[in-house]
PDB file of C-alpha atoms in Angstrom:
ATOM      1  CA  MET A  31     -11.417   5.341   6.353  1.00 86.00           C
ATOM      2  CA  VAL A  32      -8.079   6.445   7.691  1.00 95.00           C
ATOM      3  CA  VAL A  33      -5.833   7.530   5.053  1.00 97.00           C
ATOM      4  CA  TYR A  34      -2.758   7.301   6.696  1.00 97.00           C
ATOM      5  CA  ALA A  35      -1.044   9.585   4.553  1.00 98.00           C
ATOM      6  CA  THR A  36      -1.306  13.529   2.902  1.00 98.00           C
ATOM      7  CA  ALA A  37       0.215  15.030  -0.460  1.00 98.00           C
ATOM      8  CA  ALA A  38       2.589  16.705   1.530  1.00 98.00           C
ATOM      9  CA  ASP A  39       3.776  13.443   3.083  1.00 98.00           C
ATOM     10  CA  TYR A  40       4.076  12.252  -0.508  1.00 98.00           C
ATOM     11  CA  SER A  41       6.027  14.258  -1.609  1.00 98.00           C
ATOM     12  CA  GLY A  42       8.399  14.494   1.194  1.00 98.00           C
ATOM     13  CA  PHE A  43       8.498  10.450   1.178  1.00 97.00           C
ATOM     14  CA  THR A  44       9.295  10.683  -3.313  1.00 97.00           C
ATOM     15  CA  GLY A  45      10.899  13.777  -3.172  1.00 97.00           C
ATOM     16  CA  LYS A  46       8.752  15.028  -6.159  1.00 96.00           C
ATOM     17  CA  PRO A  47       5.703  16.906  -6.165  1.00 96.00           C
ATOM     18  CA  ALA A  48       2.794  14.876  -5.977  1.00 96.00           C
ATOM     19  CA  PRO A  49       1.340  14.219  -9.409  1.00 95.00           C
ATOM     20  CA  ASP A  50      -2.924  14.418  -9.639  1.00 93.00           C
ATOM     21  CA  GLY A  51      -5.167  12.505  -8.051  1.00 93.00           C
ATOM     22  CA  ILE A  52      -3.055  11.407  -5.109  1.00 96.00           C
ATOM     23  CA  ASP A  53      -5.590  11.812  -2.429  1.00 96.00           C
ATOM     24  CA  ALA A  54      -6.987   8.855  -4.253  1.00 95.00           C
ATOM     25  CA  ALA A  55      -4.053   7.371  -4.152  1.00 96.00           C
ATOM     26  CA  LEU A  56      -2.873   7.580  -1.077  1.00 97.00           C
ATOM     27  CA  ALA A  57      -6.678   6.495   0.093  1.00 97.00           C
ATOM     28  CA  ARG A  58      -7.073   3.257  -1.765  1.00 95.00           C
ATOM     29  CA  ALA A  59      -3.108   3.108  -0.708  1.00 96.00           C
ATOM     30  CA  SER A  60      -3.958   3.235   3.173  1.00 97.00           C
ATOM     31  CA  GLU A  61      -6.632   0.498   2.278  1.00 95.00           C
ATOM     32  CA  ARG A  62      -3.378  -2.267   1.128  1.00 94.00           C
ATOM     33  CA  ILE A  63      -1.599  -0.935   4.803  1.00 96.00           C
ATOM     34  CA  ASP A  64      -4.728  -2.302   6.490  1.00 95.00           C
ATOM     35  CA  GLU A  65      -4.346  -4.860   4.938  1.00 92.00           C
ATOM     36  CA  LEU A  66      -1.240  -5.605   5.821  1.00 92.00           C
ATOM     37  CA  LEU A  67      -1.315  -4.421   9.307  1.00 93.00           C
ATOM     38  CA  ILE A  68      -3.930  -7.220  10.368  1.00 89.00           C
ATOM     39  CA  GLY A  69      -3.225  -8.854  13.691  1.00 86.00           C
ATOM     40  CA  ALA A  70      -0.424  -5.560  14.327  1.00 89.00           C
ATOM     41  CA  VAL A  71      -1.550  -4.143  17.490  1.00 90.00           C
ATOM     42  CA  TYR A  72      -0.852  -0.989  18.258  1.00 92.00           C
ATOM     43  CA  ASP A  73      -2.281   2.414  19.982  1.00 95.00           C
ATOM     44  CA  THR A  74      -5.282   4.017  17.935  1.00 95.00           C
ATOM     45  CA  ASP A  75      -6.318   7.190  18.906  1.00 95.00           C
ATOM     46  CA  ASP A  76     -10.131   8.524  18.500  1.00 95.00           C
ATOM     47  CA  ASN A  77      -9.105   8.736  14.558  1.00 93.00           C
ATOM     48  CA  ASP A  78      -8.263   5.683  14.236  1.00 92.00           C
ATOM     49  CA  MET A  79      -3.623   6.813  14.088  1.00 94.00           C
ATOM     50  CA  PRO A  80      -1.317   5.488  16.103  1.00 94.00           C
ATOM     51  CA  THR A  81      -0.770   7.292  18.633  1.00 96.00           C
ATOM     52  CA  ASP A  82       3.594   6.326  18.920  1.00 96.00           C
ATOM     53  CA  PRO A  83       5.098   8.481  16.848  1.00 97.00           C
ATOM     54  CA  LYS A  84       7.524   6.257  14.880  1.00 97.00           C
ATOM     55  CA  GLU A  85       4.742   4.032  13.995  1.00 97.00           C
ATOM     56  CA  ARG A  86       2.859   6.688  12.556  1.00 97.00           C
ATOM     57  CA  GLU A  87       5.562   7.675  10.975  1.00 98.00           C
ATOM     58  CA  ALA A  88       6.505   4.193   9.515  1.00 98.00           C
ATOM     59  CA  ILE A  89       2.293   3.984   9.033  1.00 98.00           C
ATOM     60  CA  MET A  90       2.830   6.975   7.303  1.00 98.00           C
ATOM     61  CA  ARG A  91       6.169   6.501   5.022  1.00 98.00           C
ATOM     62  CA  ALA A  92       4.632   2.237   4.033  1.00 98.00           C
ATOM     63  CA  THR A  93       1.390   4.633   2.626  1.00 98.00           C
ATOM     64  CA  CYS A  94       3.426   6.437   0.440  1.00 98.00           C
ATOM     65  CA  ALA A  95       5.542   3.926  -0.271  1.00 97.00           C
ATOM     66  CA  GLN A  96       2.039   1.864  -1.140  1.00 96.00           C
ATOM     67  CA  ALA A  97       1.181   4.528  -3.241  1.00 96.00           C
ATOM     68  CA  ALA A  98       4.348   5.167  -4.535  1.00 96.00           C
ATOM     69  CA  TRP A  99       4.064   1.458  -5.790  1.00 93.00           C
ATOM     70  CA  SER A 100       0.395   1.575  -7.495  1.00 91.00           C
ATOM     71  CA  LEU A 101       0.916   4.779  -9.077  1.00 92.00           C
ATOM     72  CA  ALA A 102       4.093   3.576 -10.959  1.00 90.00           C
ATOM     73  CA  LEU A 103       3.350   0.736 -12.106  1.00 86.00           C
ATOM     74  CA  GLY A 104      -0.208   1.759 -13.536  1.00 82.00           C
ATOM     75  CA  ASP A 105      -2.298  -0.075 -11.128  1.00 72.00           C
ATOM     76  CA  PRO A 106      -4.219   2.343  -8.820  1.00 67.00           C
ATOM     77  CA  TYR A 107      -6.727  -0.124  -8.381  1.00 67.00           C
ATOM     78  CA  GLY A 108      -4.284  -3.588  -7.635  1.00 66.00           C
ATOM     79  CA  VAL A 109      -5.629  -5.131 -10.059  1.00 65.00           C
ATOM     80  CA  ALA A 110      -2.859  -6.305 -12.015  1.00 64.00           C
ATOM     81  CA  ALA A 111      -1.927  -9.013  -9.763  1.00 61.00           C
ATOM     82  CA  ALA A 112      -4.709 -10.968 -11.283  1.00 61.00           C
ATOM     83  CA  PHE A 113      -4.060 -11.174 -14.127  1.00 58.00           C
ATOM     84  CA  LYS A 114      -1.702 -12.565 -17.249  1.00 59.00           C
ATOM     85  CA  ASP A 115      -1.698  -9.316 -19.072  1.00 60.00           C
ATOM     86  CA  VAL A 116      -2.907  -5.873 -18.387  1.00 61.00           C
ATOM     87  CA  GLN A 117      -2.512  -2.879 -20.809  1.00 60.00           C
ATOM     88  CA  ILE A 118      -4.010   0.257 -19.651  1.00 61.00           C
ATOM     89  CA  GLY A 119      -5.017   2.211 -22.434  1.00 67.00           C
ATOM     90  CA  SER A 120      -8.007   0.168 -24.250  1.00 65.00           C
ATOM     91  CA  VAL A 121      -8.383  -1.471 -21.262  1.00 66.00           C
ATOM     92  CA  ARG A 122      -6.555  -5.041 -21.848  1.00 61.00           C
ATOM     93  CA  LEU A 123      -7.025  -7.025 -19.069  1.00 59.00           C
ATOM     94  CA  GLY A 124      -5.793 -11.130 -20.185  1.00 59.00           C
ATOM     95  CA  GLY A 125      -6.168 -13.994 -18.548  1.00 51.00           C
ATOM     96  CA  ARG A 126      -6.921 -15.215 -14.829  1.00 49.00           C
ATOM     97  CA  ASN A 127      -2.529 -15.296 -13.513  1.00 46.00           C
ATOM     98  CA  THR A 128      -2.383 -18.400 -11.889  1.00 48.00           C
ATOM     99  CA  GLU A 129       1.743 -18.046 -11.469  1.00 55.00           C
ATOM    100  CA  GLY A 130       1.721 -14.889  -9.799  1.00 54.00           C
ATOM    101  CA  GLY A 131       2.263 -11.333 -11.345  1.00 58.00           C
ATOM    102  CA  THR A 132       2.379  -8.060  -9.699  1.00 65.00           C
ATOM    103  CA  PRO A 133       2.248  -8.307  -5.969  1.00 76.00           C
ATOM    104  CA  ARG A 134      -0.608  -6.226  -5.143  1.00 80.00           C
ATOM    105  CA  HIS A 135       1.393  -4.952  -1.761  1.00 87.00           C
ATOM    106  CA  ALA A 136       4.559  -2.743  -2.581  1.00 90.00           C
ATOM    107  CA  PRO A 137       7.816  -4.464  -1.609  1.00 90.00           C
ATOM    108  CA  ASP A 138       8.634  -1.098   0.176  1.00 93.00           C
ATOM    109  CA  ALA A 139       5.195  -0.443   2.587  1.00 94.00           C
ATOM    110  CA  ALA A 140       5.842  -3.792   4.061  1.00 91.00           C
ATOM    111  CA  ARG A 141       9.570  -3.553   4.238  1.00 92.00           C
ATOM    112  CA  ILE A 142       8.665  -0.446   6.589  1.00 95.00           C
ATOM    113  CA  LEU A 143       6.143  -2.034   8.074  1.00 95.00           C
ATOM    114  CA  HIS A 144       8.119  -4.442   8.907  1.00 91.00           C
ATOM    115  CA  THR A 145      11.566  -2.897  10.077  1.00 92.00           C
ATOM    116  CA  ALA A 146       9.108  -1.044  12.725  1.00 93.00           C
ATOM    117  CA  GLY A 147       7.749  -4.149  14.225  1.00 91.00           C
ATOM    118  CA  LEU A 148       4.283  -3.795  12.891  1.00 92.00           C
ATOM    119  CA  LEU A 149       3.810  -7.145  10.825  1.00 85.00           C
ATOM    120  CA  PRO A 150       4.239  -9.720  13.320  1.00 70.00           C
ATOM    121  CA  GLY A 151       5.388 -11.929  10.545  1.00 64.00           C
ATOM    122  CA  TYR A 152       5.834 -12.028   6.549  1.00 60.00           C
ATOM    123  CA  VAL A 153       3.572 -10.611   4.272  1.00 55.00           C
ATOM    124  CA  PHE A 154       1.746 -13.295   1.734  1.00 55.00           C
ATOM    125  CA  ASP A 155       0.385 -11.219  -1.370  1.00 53.00           C
ATOM    126  CA  VAL A 156      -2.552 -13.437  -1.372  1.00 49.00           C
ATOM    127  CA  ALA A 157      -3.956 -11.984  -4.645  1.00 48.00           C
ATOM    128  CA  ALA A 158      -0.958 -14.758  -6.057  1.00 47.00           C
ATOM    129  CA  TRP A 159      -2.974 -16.862  -4.697  1.00 42.00           C
TER     130      TRP A 159
END
């Protein structure tokens, strides 16, 4: 699995020190970014990292935005979109959400990738379907 950003990248993007658990958050965020990049065409090196510096930076920034989104929501696993009510302390999830709810992908991450020309179209949050 490719992780597109480091703790130092995250600190540079947010302007704040990286929180505990940031490496795991960036790994999960990279998985969400991979979902957005399905169908995107760009050259990669032997480590599956973009070879174009601008594309590499855009993907890194999008990964940081996705991690910050997940951490701010308190939903590091992206499950909030599936439930109407989510509570972290004492784990209360509630019923299945059929109205959309919290998007699985950070709006800023999608915007960064779209602006860089890496998204071929619009992002639809399939978790809401």
